PDB file of C-alpha atoms in Angstrom:
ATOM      1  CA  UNK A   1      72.670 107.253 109.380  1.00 38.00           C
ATOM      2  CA  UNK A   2      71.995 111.219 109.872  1.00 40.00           C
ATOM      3  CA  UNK A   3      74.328 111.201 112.476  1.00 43.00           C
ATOM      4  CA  UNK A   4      76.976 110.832 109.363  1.00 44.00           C
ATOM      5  CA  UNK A   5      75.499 113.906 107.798  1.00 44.00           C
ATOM      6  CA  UNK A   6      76.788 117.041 107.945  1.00 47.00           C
ATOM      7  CA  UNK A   7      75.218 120.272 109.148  1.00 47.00           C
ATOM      8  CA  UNK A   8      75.742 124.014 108.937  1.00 50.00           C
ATOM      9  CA  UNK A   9      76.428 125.718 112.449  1.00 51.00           C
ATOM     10  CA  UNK A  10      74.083 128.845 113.000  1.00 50.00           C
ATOM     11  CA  UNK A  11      73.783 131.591 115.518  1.00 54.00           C
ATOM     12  CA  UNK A  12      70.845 132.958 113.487  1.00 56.00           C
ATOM     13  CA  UNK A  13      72.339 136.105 112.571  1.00 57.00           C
ATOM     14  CA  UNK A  14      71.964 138.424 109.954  1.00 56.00           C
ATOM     15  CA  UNK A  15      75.404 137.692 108.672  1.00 55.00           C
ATOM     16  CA  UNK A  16      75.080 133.942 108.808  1.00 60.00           C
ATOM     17  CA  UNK A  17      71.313 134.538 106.525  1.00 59.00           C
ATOM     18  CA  UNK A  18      73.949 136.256 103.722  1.00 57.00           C
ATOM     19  CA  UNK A  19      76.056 133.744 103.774  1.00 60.00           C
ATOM     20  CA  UNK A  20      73.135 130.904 103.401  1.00 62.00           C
ATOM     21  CA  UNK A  21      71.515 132.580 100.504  1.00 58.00           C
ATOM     22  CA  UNK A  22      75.120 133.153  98.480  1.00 56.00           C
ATOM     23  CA  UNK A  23      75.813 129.028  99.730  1.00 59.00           C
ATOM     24  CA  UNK A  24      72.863 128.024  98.074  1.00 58.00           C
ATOM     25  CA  UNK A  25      72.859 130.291  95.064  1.00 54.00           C
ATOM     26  CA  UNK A  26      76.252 129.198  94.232  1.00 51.00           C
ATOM     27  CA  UNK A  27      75.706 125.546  95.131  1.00 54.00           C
ATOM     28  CA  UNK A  28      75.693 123.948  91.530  1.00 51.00           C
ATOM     29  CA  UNK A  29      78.825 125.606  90.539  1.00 49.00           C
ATOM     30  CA  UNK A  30      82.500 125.052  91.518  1.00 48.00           C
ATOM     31  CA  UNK A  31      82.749 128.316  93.694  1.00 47.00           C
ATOM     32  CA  UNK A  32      82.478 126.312  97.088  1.00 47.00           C
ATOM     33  CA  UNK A  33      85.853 123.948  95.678  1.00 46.00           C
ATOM     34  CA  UNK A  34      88.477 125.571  97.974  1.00 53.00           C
ATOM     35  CA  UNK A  35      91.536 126.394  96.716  1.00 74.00           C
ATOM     36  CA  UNK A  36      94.597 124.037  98.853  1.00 86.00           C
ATOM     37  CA  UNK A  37      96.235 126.080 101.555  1.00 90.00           C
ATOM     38  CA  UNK A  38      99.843 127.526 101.209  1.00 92.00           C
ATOM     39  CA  UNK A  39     102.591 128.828 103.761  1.00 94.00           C
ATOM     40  CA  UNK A  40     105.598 131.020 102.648  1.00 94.00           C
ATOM     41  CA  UNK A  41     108.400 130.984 105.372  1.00 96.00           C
ATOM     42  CA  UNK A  42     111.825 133.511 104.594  1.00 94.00           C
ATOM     43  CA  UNK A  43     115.141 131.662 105.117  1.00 94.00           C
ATOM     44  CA  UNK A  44     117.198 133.881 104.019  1.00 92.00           C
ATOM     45  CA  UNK A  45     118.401 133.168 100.912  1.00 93.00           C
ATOM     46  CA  UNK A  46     115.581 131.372  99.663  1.00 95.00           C
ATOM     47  CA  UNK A  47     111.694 131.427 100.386  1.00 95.00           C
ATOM     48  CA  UNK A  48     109.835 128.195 101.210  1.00 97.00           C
ATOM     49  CA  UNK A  49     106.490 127.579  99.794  1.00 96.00           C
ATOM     50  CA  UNK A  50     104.584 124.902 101.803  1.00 96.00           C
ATOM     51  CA  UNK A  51     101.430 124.024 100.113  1.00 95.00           C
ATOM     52  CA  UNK A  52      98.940 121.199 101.957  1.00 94.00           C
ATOM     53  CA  UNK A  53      97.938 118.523  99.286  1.00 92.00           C
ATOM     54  CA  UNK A  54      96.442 115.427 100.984  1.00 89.00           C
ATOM     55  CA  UNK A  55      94.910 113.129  99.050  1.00 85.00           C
ATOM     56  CA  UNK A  56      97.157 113.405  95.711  1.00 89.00           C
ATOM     57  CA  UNK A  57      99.979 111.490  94.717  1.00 90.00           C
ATOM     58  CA  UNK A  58     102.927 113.299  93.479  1.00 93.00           C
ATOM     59  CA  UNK A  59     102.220 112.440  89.716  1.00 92.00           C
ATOM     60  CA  UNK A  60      98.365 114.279  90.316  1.00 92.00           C
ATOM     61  CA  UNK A  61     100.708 117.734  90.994  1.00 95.00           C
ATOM     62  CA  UNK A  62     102.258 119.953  88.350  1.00 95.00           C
ATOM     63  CA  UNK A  63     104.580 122.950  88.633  1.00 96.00           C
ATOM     64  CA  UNK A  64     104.697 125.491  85.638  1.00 95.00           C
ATOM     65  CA  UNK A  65     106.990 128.589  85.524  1.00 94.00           C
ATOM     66  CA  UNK A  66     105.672 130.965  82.515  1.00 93.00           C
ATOM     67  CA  UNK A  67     106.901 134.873  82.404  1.00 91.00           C
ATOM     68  CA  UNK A  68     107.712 134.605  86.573  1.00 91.00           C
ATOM     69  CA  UNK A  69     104.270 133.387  87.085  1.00 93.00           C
ATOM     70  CA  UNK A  70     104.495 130.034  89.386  1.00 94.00           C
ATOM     71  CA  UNK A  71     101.980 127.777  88.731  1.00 94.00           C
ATOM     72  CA  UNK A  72     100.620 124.801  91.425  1.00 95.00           C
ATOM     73  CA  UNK A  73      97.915 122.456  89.918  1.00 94.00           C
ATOM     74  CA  UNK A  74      96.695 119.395  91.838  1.00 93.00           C
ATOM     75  CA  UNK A  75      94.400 116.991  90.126  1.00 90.00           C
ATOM     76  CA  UNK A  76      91.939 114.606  91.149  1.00 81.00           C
ATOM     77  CA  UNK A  77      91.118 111.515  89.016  1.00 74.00           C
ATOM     78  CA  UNK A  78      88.153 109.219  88.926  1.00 65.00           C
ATOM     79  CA  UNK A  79      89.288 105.711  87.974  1.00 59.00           C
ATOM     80  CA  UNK A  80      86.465 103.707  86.995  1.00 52.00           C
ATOM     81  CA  UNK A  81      82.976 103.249  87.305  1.00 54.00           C
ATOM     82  CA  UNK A  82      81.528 104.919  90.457  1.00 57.00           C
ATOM     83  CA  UNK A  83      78.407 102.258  91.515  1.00 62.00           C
ATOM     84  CA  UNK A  84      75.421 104.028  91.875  1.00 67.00           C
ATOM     85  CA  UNK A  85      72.891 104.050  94.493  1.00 67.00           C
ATOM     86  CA  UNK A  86      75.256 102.976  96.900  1.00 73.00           C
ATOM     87  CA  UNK A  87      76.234 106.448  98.758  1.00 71.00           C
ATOM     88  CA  UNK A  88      74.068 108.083 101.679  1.00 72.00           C
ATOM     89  CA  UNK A  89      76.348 111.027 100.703  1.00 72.00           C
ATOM     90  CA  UNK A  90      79.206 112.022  98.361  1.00 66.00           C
ATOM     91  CA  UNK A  91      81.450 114.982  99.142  1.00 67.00           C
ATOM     92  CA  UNK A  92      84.981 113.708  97.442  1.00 65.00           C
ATOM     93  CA  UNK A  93      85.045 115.762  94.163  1.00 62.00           C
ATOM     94  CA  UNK A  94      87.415 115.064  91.616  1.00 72.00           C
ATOM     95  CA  UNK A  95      88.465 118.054  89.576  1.00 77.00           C
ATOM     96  CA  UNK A  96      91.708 120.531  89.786  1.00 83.00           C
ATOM     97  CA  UNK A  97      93.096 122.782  92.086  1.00 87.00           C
ATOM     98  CA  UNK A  98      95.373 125.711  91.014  1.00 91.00           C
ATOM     99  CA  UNK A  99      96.959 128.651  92.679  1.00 92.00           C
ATOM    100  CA  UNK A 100      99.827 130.895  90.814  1.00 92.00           C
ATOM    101  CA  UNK A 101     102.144 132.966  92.371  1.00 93.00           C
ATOM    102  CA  UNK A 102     104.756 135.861  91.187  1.00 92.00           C
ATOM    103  CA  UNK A 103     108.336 134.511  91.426  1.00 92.00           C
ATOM    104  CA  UNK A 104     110.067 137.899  90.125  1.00 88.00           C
ATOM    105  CA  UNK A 105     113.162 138.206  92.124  1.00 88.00           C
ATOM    106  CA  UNK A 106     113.369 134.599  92.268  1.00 93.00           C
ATOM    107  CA  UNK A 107     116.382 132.669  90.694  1.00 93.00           C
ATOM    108  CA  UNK A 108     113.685 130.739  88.221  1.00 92.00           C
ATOM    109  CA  UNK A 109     116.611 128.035  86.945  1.00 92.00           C
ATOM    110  CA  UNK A 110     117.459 126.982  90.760  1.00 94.00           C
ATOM    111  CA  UNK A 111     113.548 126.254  91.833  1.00 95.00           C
ATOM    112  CA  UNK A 112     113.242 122.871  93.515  1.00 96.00           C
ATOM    113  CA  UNK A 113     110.181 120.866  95.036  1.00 97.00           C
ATOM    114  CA  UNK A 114     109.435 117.950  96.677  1.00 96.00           C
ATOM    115  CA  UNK A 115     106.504 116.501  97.664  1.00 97.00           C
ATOM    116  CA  UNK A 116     106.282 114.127 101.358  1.00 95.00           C
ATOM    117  CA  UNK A 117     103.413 113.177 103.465  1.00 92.00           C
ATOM    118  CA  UNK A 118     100.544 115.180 101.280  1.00 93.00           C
ATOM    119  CA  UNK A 119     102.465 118.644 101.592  1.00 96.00           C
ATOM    120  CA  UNK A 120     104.130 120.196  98.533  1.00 97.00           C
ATOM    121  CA  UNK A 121     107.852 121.802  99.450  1.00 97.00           C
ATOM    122  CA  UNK A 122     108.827 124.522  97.344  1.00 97.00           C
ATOM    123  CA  UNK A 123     112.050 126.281  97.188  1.00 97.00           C
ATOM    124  CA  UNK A 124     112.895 129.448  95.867  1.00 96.00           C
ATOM    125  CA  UNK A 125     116.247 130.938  95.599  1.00 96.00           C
ATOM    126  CA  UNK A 126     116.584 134.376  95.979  1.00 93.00           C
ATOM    127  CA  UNK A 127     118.569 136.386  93.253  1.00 91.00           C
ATOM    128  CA  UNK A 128     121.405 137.219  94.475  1.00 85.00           C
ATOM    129  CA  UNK A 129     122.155 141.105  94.491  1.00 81.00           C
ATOM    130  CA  UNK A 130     125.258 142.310  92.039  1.00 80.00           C
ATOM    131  CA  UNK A 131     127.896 143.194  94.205  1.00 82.00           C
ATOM    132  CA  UNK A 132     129.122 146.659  93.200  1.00 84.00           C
ATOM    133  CA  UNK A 133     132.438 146.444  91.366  1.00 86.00           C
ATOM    134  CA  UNK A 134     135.247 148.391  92.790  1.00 86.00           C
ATOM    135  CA  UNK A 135     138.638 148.651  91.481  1.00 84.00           C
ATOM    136  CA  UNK A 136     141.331 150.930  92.349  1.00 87.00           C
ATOM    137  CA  UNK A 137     142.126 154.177  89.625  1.00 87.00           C
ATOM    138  CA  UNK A 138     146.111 154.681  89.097  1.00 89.00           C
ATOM    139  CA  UNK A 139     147.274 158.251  89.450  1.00 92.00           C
ATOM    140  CA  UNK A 140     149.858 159.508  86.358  1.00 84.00           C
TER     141      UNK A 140
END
């Protein structure tokens, strides 16, 4: 059974004592929830947002797009009654993830997603630059 459990690594430094106290003063809250991990890759005309999801289906994840601000949210739902007194240990929280990004220079009304294998795709069209006009001026 505590071979299930798991345990903080240590090299008993004075770093590592910081980092215990601020674990365990923060413990009760939400502050040790991590936030889900994202990659932005430049294609050229277009970023790609990659964001890791596992664990959610695609109707737990919402994209909102308010004054360039893009917003990811990922939520967790607990179906049921949990039976207590049955757990050695419970680390599976259900709750909600979110992460917003600035999309200014982004065409907003071209944004797509999709969302395979627990990670989120995200493209974003670049606005495309005005080409200068240039016309030709007739001498009298």
């Amino acid at each position: 059974m505590f071979g299930m459990l798991p345990f903080d690594r240590s090299d008993n430094n004075l770093f590592d004592t910081f980092d215990a106290f601020t674990r365990d003063f923060f413990r009760k809250s939400n502050a040790e929830l991590p936030a889900f991990r994202t990659d932005i890759k430049d294609t050229g005309d277009a970023y790609l947002l990659e964001a890791e999801l596992p664990g959610f289906q695609k109707e737990d994840i919402s994209l909102d797009l308010k004054e360039g601000i893009l917003t990811i949210t990922a939520t967790h739902k607990e179906e049921g009654q949990v039976e207590e007194g049955t757990y050695i240990r419970r680390e599976r929280r259900f709750g909600s993830f979110q992460r917003s990004f600035d999309v200014s220079g982004i065409d907003e009304r071209g944004i797509t997603a999709g969302y395979d294998s627990g990670v989120l795709s995200v493209r974003l069209p670049k606005v495309k630059p005005a080409e200068p006009e240039t016309f030709r001026i007739n001498i009298d």
